[in-house]
Coordinates of C-alpha atoms and ligand atoms in Angstrom, one line a residue:
M1 CA 93.0 91.1 117.1
L2 CA 96.0 90.5 114.9
G3 CA 96.2 91.4 111.2
L4 CA 95.9 88.7 108.7
M5 CA 99.0 89.4 106.7
Q6 CA 101.9 87.1 105.9
D7 CA 104.8 86.6 108.2
W8 CA 107.8 87.5 106.0
P9 CA 110.8 88.2 108.3
L10 CA 113.0 91.1 107.3
L11 CA 116.1 89.0 106.5
L12 CA 119.1 90.3 104.6
H13 CA 119.3 87.4 102.2
R14 CA 116.0 88.6 100.8
I15 CA 117.8 91.6 99.4
I16 CA 120.3 89.7 97.3
D17 CA 117.6 87.2 96.3
H18 CA 115.5 90.1 95.0
A19 CA 118.5 91.6 93.2
A20 CA 119.3 88.3 91.5
I21 CA 115.7 87.6 90.5
Q22 CA 114.6 91.1 89.4
H23 CA 117.9 92.7 88.4
G24 CA 120.1 89.6 87.8
T25 CA 122.0 90.9 84.9
R26 CA 122.9 94.3 86.6
E27 CA 126.6 94.6 87.0
V28 CA 128.8 94.8 90.0
V29 CA 132.2 96.2 88.9
S30 CA 135.2 96.1 91.2
R31 CA 138.7 97.5 90.9
A32 CA 140.9 94.5 91.8
V33 CA 143.2 94.9 94.7
E34 CA 145.8 92.6 93.0
D35 CA 146.5 94.8 90.0
G36 CA 143.9 97.6 89.7
S37 CA 142.1 96.0 86.8
L38 CA 138.3 95.9 86.6
R39 CA 136.5 92.7 87.5
R40 CA 132.9 92.4 86.3
T41 CA 130.1 90.2 87.7
T42 CA 126.3 90.4 88.2
Y43 CA 123.8 90.3 91.0
A44 CA 122.8 86.8 89.9
R45 CA 126.4 85.7 90.2
V46 CA 127.0 87.5 93.5
R47 CA 124.0 85.7 95.0
Q48 CA 125.3 82.3 93.8
R49 CA 128.7 82.9 95.3
S50 CA 127.1 84.2 98.6
L51 CA 125.3 80.9 98.8
Q52 CA 128.6 79.1 98.3
V53 CA 130.2 81.3 101.0
A54 CA 127.4 80.3 103.4
K55 CA 127.7 76.6 102.6
R56 CA 131.5 76.7 102.9
L57 CA 131.3 78.5 106.2
G58 CA 129.1 75.8 107.5
R59 CA 131.9 73.3 106.7
E60 CA 134.2 75.4 108.8
G61 CA 131.8 74.9 111.7
I62 CA 130.5 78.5 111.6
A63 CA 127.0 78.7 113.0
L64 CA 124.3 81.0 114.4
G65 CA 125.7 83.9 116.3
D66 CA 129.4 83.3 115.4
R67 CA 131.4 86.4 114.4
V68 CA 133.3 86.3 111.1
A69 CA 135.6 89.3 110.4
T70 CA 136.5 91.1 107.2
L71 CA 139.4 93.4 106.7
A72 CA 138.8 94.5 103.2
W73 CA 138.2 97.2 100.6
N74 CA 134.9 97.5 98.7
S75 CA 134.7 94.7 96.2
D76 CA 132.3 92.0 94.9
R77 CA 134.1 89.5 97.1
H78 CA 133.4 91.6 100.2
L79 CA 129.8 91.9 99.1
E80 CA 129.3 88.2 98.7
L81 CA 130.9 87.6 102.1
W82 CA 128.4 90.0 103.7
Y83 CA 125.4 88.1 102.3
G84 CA 127.0 84.7 102.8
I85 CA 128.0 85.3 106.5
S86 CA 124.6 86.7 107.5
G87 CA 122.9 84.1 105.3
I88 CA 124.0 81.3 107.6
G89 CA 123.0 83.3 110.7
A90 CA 126.5 84.4 111.6
I91 CA 127.6 88.0 112.1
T92 CA 129.8 90.0 109.7
H93 CA 132.3 92.0 111.7
T94 CA 133.7 94.7 109.3
V95 CA 137.0 95.8 110.8
N96 CA 138.4 99.2 109.9
P97 CA 141.9 98.7 108.5
R98 CA 142.8 102.3 109.1
L99 CA 142.9 101.8 112.9
F100 CA 146.3 101.2 114.5
P101 CA 147.3 97.5 114.5
E102 CA 146.9 97.4 118.3
Q103 CA 143.3 98.7 118.1
I104 CA 142.5 96.2 115.3
A105 CA 143.8 93.4 117.5
G106 CA 141.8 94.8 120.5
I107 CA 138.5 94.8 118.7
I108 CA 138.9 91.4 116.9
D109 CA 139.7 90.0 120.3
H110 CA 136.7 91.8 121.9
A111 CA 134.4 90.5 119.1
G112 CA 135.8 87.0 119.4
D113 CA 136.0 86.6 115.6
R114 CA 136.5 83.0 114.4
I115 CA 137.6 83.5 110.8
L116 CA 139.2 86.6 109.3
F117 CA 138.9 87.3 105.6
L118 CA 141.5 89.9 104.5
D119 CA 142.7 91.7 101.4
L120 CA 146.3 91.3 100.2
T121 CA 147.0 94.8 101.4
F122 CA 146.7 93.8 105.0
V123 CA 148.6 90.5 105.1
A124 CA 151.8 91.9 106.5
M125 CA 150.0 93.9 109.2
V126 CA 147.9 91.0 110.4
E127 CA 151.0 88.7 110.5
Q128 CA 152.4 91.1 113.1
I129 CA 149.4 91.0 115.3
Q130 CA 148.3 87.3 114.8
D131 CA 149.6 86.2 118.2
K132 CA 147.2 88.7 119.7
L133 CA 144.2 87.1 118.0
P134 CA 143.5 84.0 120.0
S135 CA 139.9 83.6 118.8
V136 CA 140.8 83.5 115.1
E137 CA 141.0 79.9 113.9
R138 CA 142.0 80.6 110.3
Y139 CA 142.7 83.3 107.8
I140 CA 141.4 83.5 104.2
I141 CA 143.2 85.8 101.8
L142 CA 140.8 87.5 99.3
T143 CA 142.6 86.5 96.1
D144 CA 143.3 83.6 93.8
A145 CA 146.1 81.0 93.8
F146 CA 148.1 83.0 91.3
H147 CA 148.3 86.1 93.5
M148 CA 148.6 84.2 96.8
P149 CA 151.6 85.5 98.9
D150 CA 153.8 83.4 101.2
T151 CA 152.4 84.0 104.6
T152 CA 152.7 82.8 108.2
L153 CA 149.0 83.3 108.8
K154 CA 147.4 80.2 110.3
G155 CA 145.5 78.0 107.8
A156 CA 145.8 80.7 105.1
V157 CA 144.4 79.8 101.7
P158 CA 143.4 81.9 98.7
Y159 CA 139.7 82.8 98.9
E160 CA 138.9 81.5 95.4
D161 CA 140.3 78.0 96.2
W162 CA 138.5 78.0 99.6
L163 CA 135.2 79.0 97.9
A164 CA 135.5 76.4 95.1
E165 CA 135.3 73.7 97.8
A166 CA 131.5 74.3 98.0
D167 CA 128.7 74.6 95.5
D168 CA 125.7 76.9 95.8
D169 CA 123.2 74.3 96.8
F170 CA 122.3 75.9 100.1
A171 CA 119.1 77.1 101.8
W172 CA 119.5 80.5 103.6
A173 CA 119.1 80.2 107.4
E174 CA 115.6 81.2 108.3
V175 CA 116.3 83.0 111.6
D176 CA 114.2 85.5 113.6
E177 CA 114.5 88.9 112.0
N178 CA 115.9 90.4 115.2
T179 CA 119.0 88.0 114.9
A180 CA 122.3 89.9 114.9
A181 CA 123.8 90.2 111.4
G182 CA 126.5 92.8 111.5
L183 CA 129.0 94.2 113.9
C184 CA 130.9 97.5 113.6
Y185 CA 133.0 99.3 116.2
T186 CA 133.0 103.1 116.5
S187 CA 136.4 104.6 116.1
G188 CA 136.0 106.4 119.3
T189 CA 139.4 106.9 120.9
T190 CA 138.4 106.7 124.6
G191 CA 136.4 104.4 126.9
G192 CA 137.3 101.0 125.4
P193 CA 135.8 99.4 122.3
K194 CA 132.2 100.1 121.5
G195 CA 130.6 97.6 119.1
V196 CA 127.3 98.3 117.4
L197 CA 125.4 95.1 116.7
Y198 CA 123.0 95.4 113.8
S199 CA 120.2 93.0 113.3
H200 CA 118.7 91.7 110.0
R201 CA 115.6 93.7 110.7
S202 CA 117.4 97.0 111.5
N203 CA 119.5 96.8 108.4
V204 CA 116.5 96.0 106.1
L205 CA 114.4 98.8 107.6
H206 CA 117.3 101.3 107.4
A207 CA 118.0 100.4 103.7
L208 CA 114.3 100.7 102.8
A209 CA 114.0 104.1 104.6
V210 CA 117.2 105.7 103.1
A211 CA 116.7 104.5 99.5
A212 CA 113.7 106.8 99.2
P213 CA 113.9 109.9 96.9
D214 CA 114.5 112.5 99.6
F215 CA 117.5 110.5 100.9
M216 CA 119.8 108.3 98.8
G217 CA 117.2 108.5 96.1
L218 CA 118.1 105.2 94.4
S219 CA 116.5 103.5 91.4
S220 CA 117.3 100.6 89.1
R221 CA 118.5 103.1 86.5
D222 CA 121.3 104.4 88.8
T223 CA 124.9 103.4 88.8
V224 CA 126.1 103.7 92.4
M225 CA 129.7 104.0 93.6
P226 CA 130.1 103.6 97.3
V227 CA 133.5 105.2 98.0
V228 CA 132.5 105.1 101.7
P229 CA 133.9 101.7 102.8
L230 CA 131.8 98.7 103.8
F231 CA 133.8 98.9 107.1
H232 CA 132.6 102.5 107.7
A233 CA 129.1 101.8 109.1
N234 CA 127.7 99.6 106.4
S235 CA 128.9 101.9 103.5
W236 CA 126.0 104.0 104.6
S237 CA 123.7 101.2 103.6
L238 CA 124.7 101.2 99.9
A239 CA 125.7 97.6 99.9
Y240 CA 122.1 96.9 100.9
S241 CA 120.1 99.6 99.3
A242 CA 121.7 99.4 95.9
P243 CA 121.0 95.7 95.4
M244 CA 117.5 96.3 96.9
T245 CA 116.7 98.8 94.2
G246 CA 118.7 97.1 91.4
A247 CA 121.2 99.9 90.9
K248 CA 124.5 98.9 89.3
L249 CA 127.4 98.9 91.8
V250 CA 130.9 100.1 91.2
M251 CA 133.3 99.1 93.9
P252 CA 136.6 101.2 94.0
G253 CA 138.8 98.7 95.8
A254 CA 141.9 100.2 97.4
K255 CA 142.3 103.2 95.2
L256 CA 140.5 106.2 96.6
D257 CA 142.7 109.0 95.2
G258 CA 141.2 111.7 92.9
P259 CA 142.5 110.3 89.5
S260 CA 141.4 106.7 90.2
L261 CA 137.9 107.8 91.4
H262 CA 137.6 110.1 88.4
A263 CA 138.5 107.3 86.0
L264 CA 135.7 105.1 87.5
L265 CA 133.1 107.8 87.6
E266 CA 133.6 108.5 84.0
G267 CA 134.5 105.0 82.7
E268 CA 131.5 103.3 84.4
S269 CA 129.0 106.2 83.9
V270 CA 128.4 106.5 87.7
T271 CA 125.2 108.5 88.5
M272 CA 125.4 108.6 92.3
T273 CA 128.3 108.3 94.8
A274 CA 129.0 108.8 98.5
A275 CA 131.9 109.5 100.8
V276 CA 133.4 111.8 103.5
P277 CA 134.6 115.3 102.5
T278 CA 138.3 114.5 102.5
V279 CA 137.8 112.0 99.6
W280 CA 136.0 114.7 97.6
L281 CA 138.7 117.2 98.4
G282 CA 141.1 114.9 96.5
L283 CA 138.7 114.5 93.5
L284 CA 138.0 118.3 93.3
Q285 CA 141.7 119.1 93.4
H286 CA 142.3 116.6 90.6
L287 CA 139.5 118.1 88.5
E288 CA 140.9 121.6 89.1
A289 CA 144.4 120.6 88.2
T290 CA 143.5 118.7 85.0
G291 CA 140.4 120.6 83.8
G292 CA 138.4 117.3 84.1
T293 CA 134.6 117.2 84.1
L294 CA 131.9 114.9 85.5
T295 CA 129.7 113.9 82.6
S296 CA 127.4 111.3 84.1
L297 CA 127.4 112.0 87.8
K298 CA 124.1 113.5 89.1
R299 CA 124.3 113.3 92.8
V300 CA 127.0 113.0 95.5
V301 CA 126.2 112.3 99.1
I302 CA 128.7 113.9 101.5
G303 CA 128.7 113.2 105.2
G304 CA 130.7 111.7 108.1
S305 CA 131.9 115.2 108.9
A306 CA 130.5 118.6 108.0
C307 CA 130.5 119.2 104.2
P308 CA 132.0 122.7 103.7
R309 CA 129.9 125.1 101.8
A310 CA 132.7 125.7 99.3
M311 CA 132.6 122.0 98.4
T312 CA 128.8 122.0 97.8
E313 CA 129.2 125.1 95.6
A314 CA 132.1 123.6 93.6
F315 CA 130.1 120.4 92.9
E316 CA 126.9 122.2 92.0
R317 CA 128.1 125.3 90.3
K318 CA 131.2 124.1 88.5
Y319 CA 130.3 120.5 87.8
G320 CA 126.5 120.4 87.8
V321 CA 126.3 117.7 90.4
T322 CA 123.7 117.9 93.2
V323 CA 125.1 117.6 96.7
S324 CA 123.1 115.9 99.5
H325 CA 124.7 116.6 102.8
A326 CA 124.1 113.7 105.2
W327 CA 124.6 113.1 108.9
G328 CA 124.9 109.9 110.8
M329 CA 126.9 107.7 113.1
T330 CA 127.8 104.1 113.5
E331 CA 125.1 103.8 116.2
M332 CA 122.4 105.0 113.7
S333 CA 123.2 102.3 111.1
P334 CA 124.4 105.0 110.2
L335 CA 122.1 107.5 108.5
G336 CA 120.1 110.0 110.5
S337 CA 119.4 112.9 108.2
F338 CA 119.8 114.2 104.6
C339 CA 119.6 117.7 103.3
S340 CA 117.1 117.5 100.5
V341 CA 114.8 120.4 99.7
K342 CA 111.3 120.2 101.2
P343 CA 108.5 122.2 99.6
V344 CA 108.7 124.8 102.4
Y345 CA 112.1 125.8 101.1
E346 CA 111.5 125.3 97.4
H347 CA 111.6 129.1 96.8
L348 CA 115.2 129.4 98.0
E349 CA 117.9 130.2 95.5
G350 CA 121.4 131.5 95.3
E351 CA 123.1 132.1 98.6
A352 CA 120.0 131.3 100.6
L353 CA 119.9 127.8 99.1
Y354 CA 123.5 127.2 100.1
D355 CA 122.6 128.4 103.6
L356 CA 120.1 125.6 103.7
K357 CA 122.5 123.1 102.1
V358 CA 125.2 123.4 104.8
K359 CA 122.6 122.0 107.2
Q360 CA 122.7 118.3 107.9
G361 CA 119.0 118.0 106.9
H362 CA 115.9 116.1 108.0
P363 CA 115.5 112.5 109.1
P364 CA 113.9 109.7 107.1
F365 CA 110.9 107.8 108.5
T366 CA 112.4 105.5 111.2
V367 CA 114.4 108.3 112.8
E368 CA 113.0 110.7 115.5
F369 CA 115.0 113.6 116.8
R370 CA 114.9 115.8 119.9
I371 CA 117.3 118.4 121.3
T372 CA 117.6 119.0 125.0
D373 CA 119.7 121.0 127.4
D374 CA 122.1 119.2 129.8
A375 CA 119.2 118.6 132.2
G376 CA 117.2 116.8 129.5
K377 CA 114.7 119.6 128.9
D378 CA 113.5 119.9 125.3
Q379 CA 114.7 122.9 123.5
P380 CA 112.7 124.9 120.9
W381 CA 112.9 124.0 117.2
D382 CA 113.7 127.6 116.1
G383 CA 116.9 127.0 114.1
Q384 CA 118.8 129.0 116.7
T385 CA 118.8 127.3 120.1
F386 CA 121.6 124.6 120.5
G387 CA 121.0 121.4 122.3
R388 CA 122.2 117.9 122.7
L389 CA 120.9 115.9 119.7
K390 CA 119.1 112.7 120.7
A391 CA 117.6 110.1 118.3
R392 CA 115.4 107.1 118.5
G393 CA 114.2 104.5 115.9
P394 CA 114.3 100.8 114.9
A395 CA 117.8 101.2 113.4
V396 CA 119.4 103.1 116.4
A397 CA 121.5 101.2 118.9
K398 CA 120.0 100.5 122.3
A399 CA 123.3 99.1 123.9
Y400 CA 126.8 98.2 122.9
F401 CA 128.0 94.6 122.2
R402 CA 129.3 92.9 125.4
R403 CA 128.4 96.0 127.4
E404 CA 124.7 95.3 127.4
D405 CA 124.2 96.3 131.0
E406 CA 125.4 99.8 130.5
P407 CA 122.4 102.0 129.7
I408 CA 122.8 104.4 126.8
L409 CA 119.2 105.6 126.3
D410 CA 117.3 108.4 128.2
E411 CA 114.0 107.8 129.9
H412 CA 112.1 108.2 126.6
G413 CA 114.3 105.7 124.8
F414 CA 116.4 108.3 123.0
F415 CA 120.1 107.8 122.4
D416 CA 122.4 110.9 123.0
T417 CA 124.4 111.3 119.8
G418 CA 127.2 113.4 121.5
D419 CA 126.5 116.1 118.9
V420 CA 125.2 119.6 119.6
A421 CA 122.6 120.8 117.1
T422 CA 119.8 123.1 116.2
L423 CA 116.4 122.0 114.7
D424 CA 114.3 124.4 112.8
A425 CA 110.5 124.6 112.5
A426 CA 110.6 122.6 109.2
G427 CA 112.5 119.8 111.0
Y428 CA 116.0 120.6 109.5
M429 CA 118.9 119.7 111.8
Q430 CA 122.2 121.5 111.8
I431 CA 125.2 120.2 113.7
T432 CA 126.9 122.9 115.7
D433 CA 129.7 120.7 116.9
R434 CA 130.5 117.5 118.7
S435 CA 129.8 118.2 122.3
K436 CA 133.5 117.7 123.1
D437 CA 134.7 120.0 120.3
V438 CA 132.4 123.0 120.8
I439 CA 134.4 126.1 122.0
K440 CA 133.2 127.5 125.2
S441 CA 134.0 131.2 125.3
G442 CA 132.7 133.4 128.1
G443 CA 129.8 131.0 128.9
E444 CA 128.7 131.0 125.3
W445 CA 129.3 128.4 122.6
I446 CA 131.2 128.9 119.4
S447 CA 130.8 126.3 116.6
S448 CA 134.1 125.1 115.3
I449 CA 132.3 123.6 112.3
D450 CA 130.9 127.0 111.2
L451 CA 134.4 128.6 111.4
E452 CA 136.0 125.7 109.5
N453 CA 133.3 126.0 106.8
L454 CA 134.0 129.6 106.4
A455 CA 137.8 129.4 106.3
I456 CA 137.8 126.6 103.7
G457 CA 136.0 129.1 101.4
H458 CA 139.1 131.1 101.1
P459 CA 140.8 130.4 97.8
D460 CA 144.3 129.7 99.3
V461 CA 143.0 127.2 101.9
A462 CA 143.1 123.5 101.3
E463 CA 141.9 122.3 104.7
A464 CA 141.0 124.1 107.9
A465 CA 140.3 123.0 111.5
V466 CA 139.3 125.1 114.5
I467 CA 140.0 124.1 118.2
G468 CA 139.5 125.9 121.5
V469 CA 142.7 126.9 123.3
A470 CA 142.8 128.0 127.0
H471 CA 142.2 131.7 127.6
P472 CA 142.6 133.3 131.1
K473 CA 139.5 135.5 130.7
W474 CA 137.2 133.8 128.3
D475 CA 138.0 130.2 129.3
E476 CA 138.5 129.2 125.6
R477 CA 139.1 131.0 122.4
P478 CA 139.2 129.7 118.8
L479 CA 142.5 128.9 117.0
L480 CA 142.3 128.5 113.3
V481 CA 144.7 125.9 111.9
I482 CA 145.2 125.9 108.1
V483 CA 146.8 123.6 105.5
P484 CA 147.4 126.1 102.6
K485 CA 147.1 125.2 99.0
P486 CA 150.5 124.5 97.4
G487 CA 152.6 127.7 97.0
K488 CA 150.1 129.8 99.0
T489 CA 150.6 131.4 102.5
P490 CA 147.4 133.0 103.6
G491 CA 148.2 135.3 106.5
K492 CA 146.3 136.0 109.7
D493 CA 145.1 139.5 108.8
E494 CA 144.0 138.2 105.4
M495 CA 142.0 135.3 106.9
L496 CA 140.3 137.4 109.6
A497 CA 139.4 140.0 107.0
F498 CA 137.9 137.3 104.8
M499 CA 135.8 136.0 107.7
T500 CA 134.7 139.3 109.1
G501 CA 131.1 140.2 108.6
K502 CA 130.2 136.6 107.9
I503 CA 130.0 135.6 111.6
A504 CA 129.5 137.3 115.0
K505 CA 132.6 139.4 115.7
W506 CA 133.3 137.5 119.0
W507 CA 133.5 134.2 117.0
L508 CA 136.5 135.4 115.0
P509 CA 139.6 133.2 115.8
D510 CA 142.2 134.8 118.0
D511 CA 145.0 133.4 115.9
V512 CA 145.7 131.6 112.6
V513 CA 148.5 129.1 112.1
L514 CA 149.7 127.3 109.0
V515 CA 150.6 123.6 109.1
E516 CA 151.7 121.0 106.6
A517 CA 149.0 118.5 107.5
I518 CA 146.0 118.1 109.8
P519 CA 145.7 114.7 111.6
H520 CA 142.7 112.5 110.5
T521 CA 140.9 109.6 112.2
A522 CA 140.5 106.2 110.8
T523 CA 137.2 107.3 109.2
G524 CA 138.8 110.4 107.5
K525 CA 137.7 113.0 110.0
I526 CA 139.8 115.8 111.5
Q527 CA 141.2 114.3 114.7
K528 CA 140.5 117.1 117.1
T529 CA 141.9 115.3 120.1
K530 CA 145.3 115.0 118.4
L531 CA 145.2 118.6 117.2
R532 CA 144.4 119.8 120.7
E533 CA 147.4 117.8 121.9
M534 CA 149.6 119.4 119.2
F535 CA 148.6 122.8 120.4
R536 CA 148.5 122.1 124.2
D537 CA 151.3 124.5 125.0
Y538 CA 150.2 127.1 122.5
R539 CA 149.8 130.6 123.9
L540 CA 147.4 133.0 122.1
P541 CA 148.9 136.3 121.2
G542 CA 148.4 139.1 123.7
Ligands
ADP1 P1 133.5 107.8 114.7 O1 133.4 108.7 115.9 O2 133.9 106.4 115.0 O3 134.2 108.4 113.5 P2 131.1 107.8 113.3 O4 131.6 107.5 111.9 O5 129.9 107.0 113.7 O6 132.1 107.4 114.3 O7 130.9 109.3 113.5 C1 129.7 109.9 113.9 C2 130.0 111.4 114.1 O8 130.5 112.0 113.0 C3 128.7 112.1 114.4 O9 128.3 112.0 115.8 C4 129.1 113.6 114.1 O10 129.8 114.2 115.1 C5 130.0 113.4 112.9 N1 129.3 113.6 111.7 C6 128.8 112.7 110.8 N2 128.2 113.3 109.7 C7 128.4 114.7 109.9 C8 128.0 115.8 109.2 N3 127.4 115.8 108.0 N4 128.3 117.0 109.7 C9 128.9 117.1 110.9 N5 129.3 116.1 111.6 C10 129.1 114.9 111.2

């Protein structure tokens, strides 16, 4: 017997409809790419313009299942494109502009994008690769006629002129909720492009699940600044969950440096924000240098790579901002866990609380975890035993785009995340490493993340990375690579003394080297592959 409830497909346009009806006057503030000034609009207006986008796309011949690409910073225009593109049944392909031009051309070609919307910042780069983009029929520049550059891009017009050619008299496409709505490629460097194809249903369920209090914890009284880009796995859902809850949105555009972010946090009274650790490193350094404060910010979500304990402590102790450590990946839509405090751990304080807060946390409803050994056998949830972290749920990928026949799930339907983790009895997950970054020493594993977390706590260290280097007896041993703070030169003995007693003795790095910069990936993570290459010929002392 079937239930007798209404059939109300979980379609993305319902989110912007709800925002416009219930929170229509709530603002969306964007830092303009053209001149850094602030542009103000509302959810009601964003919805109108999304309807215009959909109608105008229809006139370009865009239809169900077509891919439409964006190469853009976080802004109101990017937001209305999202809702407009999926609102006609097409697929928003958010391209990461931080990839190399060759990689960008490769994934646009793989996706078969028909139109590319791009910010002014990227015009010159795209001109160089346009002959490698056979599927792209025309380019729309996200600006107005006044700021329109001279360009050789095919059919290029200013977005505002293009949009003005349609009104908002449009009915959203009523498609099946499992219809594809978004496409995002992982920035994985090997094995060819891997596109994750989100559906309306998966994005709606994910937004609902992560908006809840133990996770993003959003309400209509919040002002949310997604520093994490829309092209980095759905800006961790904020472009869906903020309008869904009616939170005001602040979009930082192209300026993600410490001073620019601080100005927006204070000027717009932001209460909640989210980004990768490298972004927050810039903000904290700026605050330290200027004696600045954070007067309205209550919560910061930090993820994408491990949040160092020193960063959590700085935000919480110095600035009174609660840190939520989060873990996820493109294939997970992307959020898989948050470290909020469950009642079982409510008694923790001081150092013990920070021991908990370095963990990646517990999953929302819609995500199930298991950890297994290499043979697929479940490992105990004791907070100690490492295993391969596997996940399953309605917003977890089951295959990659245009590689549908390659199985990526185990026999129970779990996806292997490629991360190594522990789970404790209360369900808290802690990442030990990416399976390819874990250091294998004498048959045992050393967590590069734990060592990095520890090293970054030293007052002279700006950034730290640990890689395994070949060792004749132990197979691999850890090498600590440090970017010192300006004017500082922390030595090997000093660093080892600082770390001694805080980890098992045999985990201590065999050597410490100072460098000017550590390479990062397109999503702001330490690029371990590149670092290992840099130190390929490195010989450990002794
Ligand atoms: P890419 O590999 O393209 O950068 P993702 O952004 O999807 O793709 O990266 C997902 C990976 O990032 C995870 O598998 C994990 O290794 C790492 N990661 C994400 N959040 C955290 C975190 N809080 N702590 C440690 N690692 C993290």
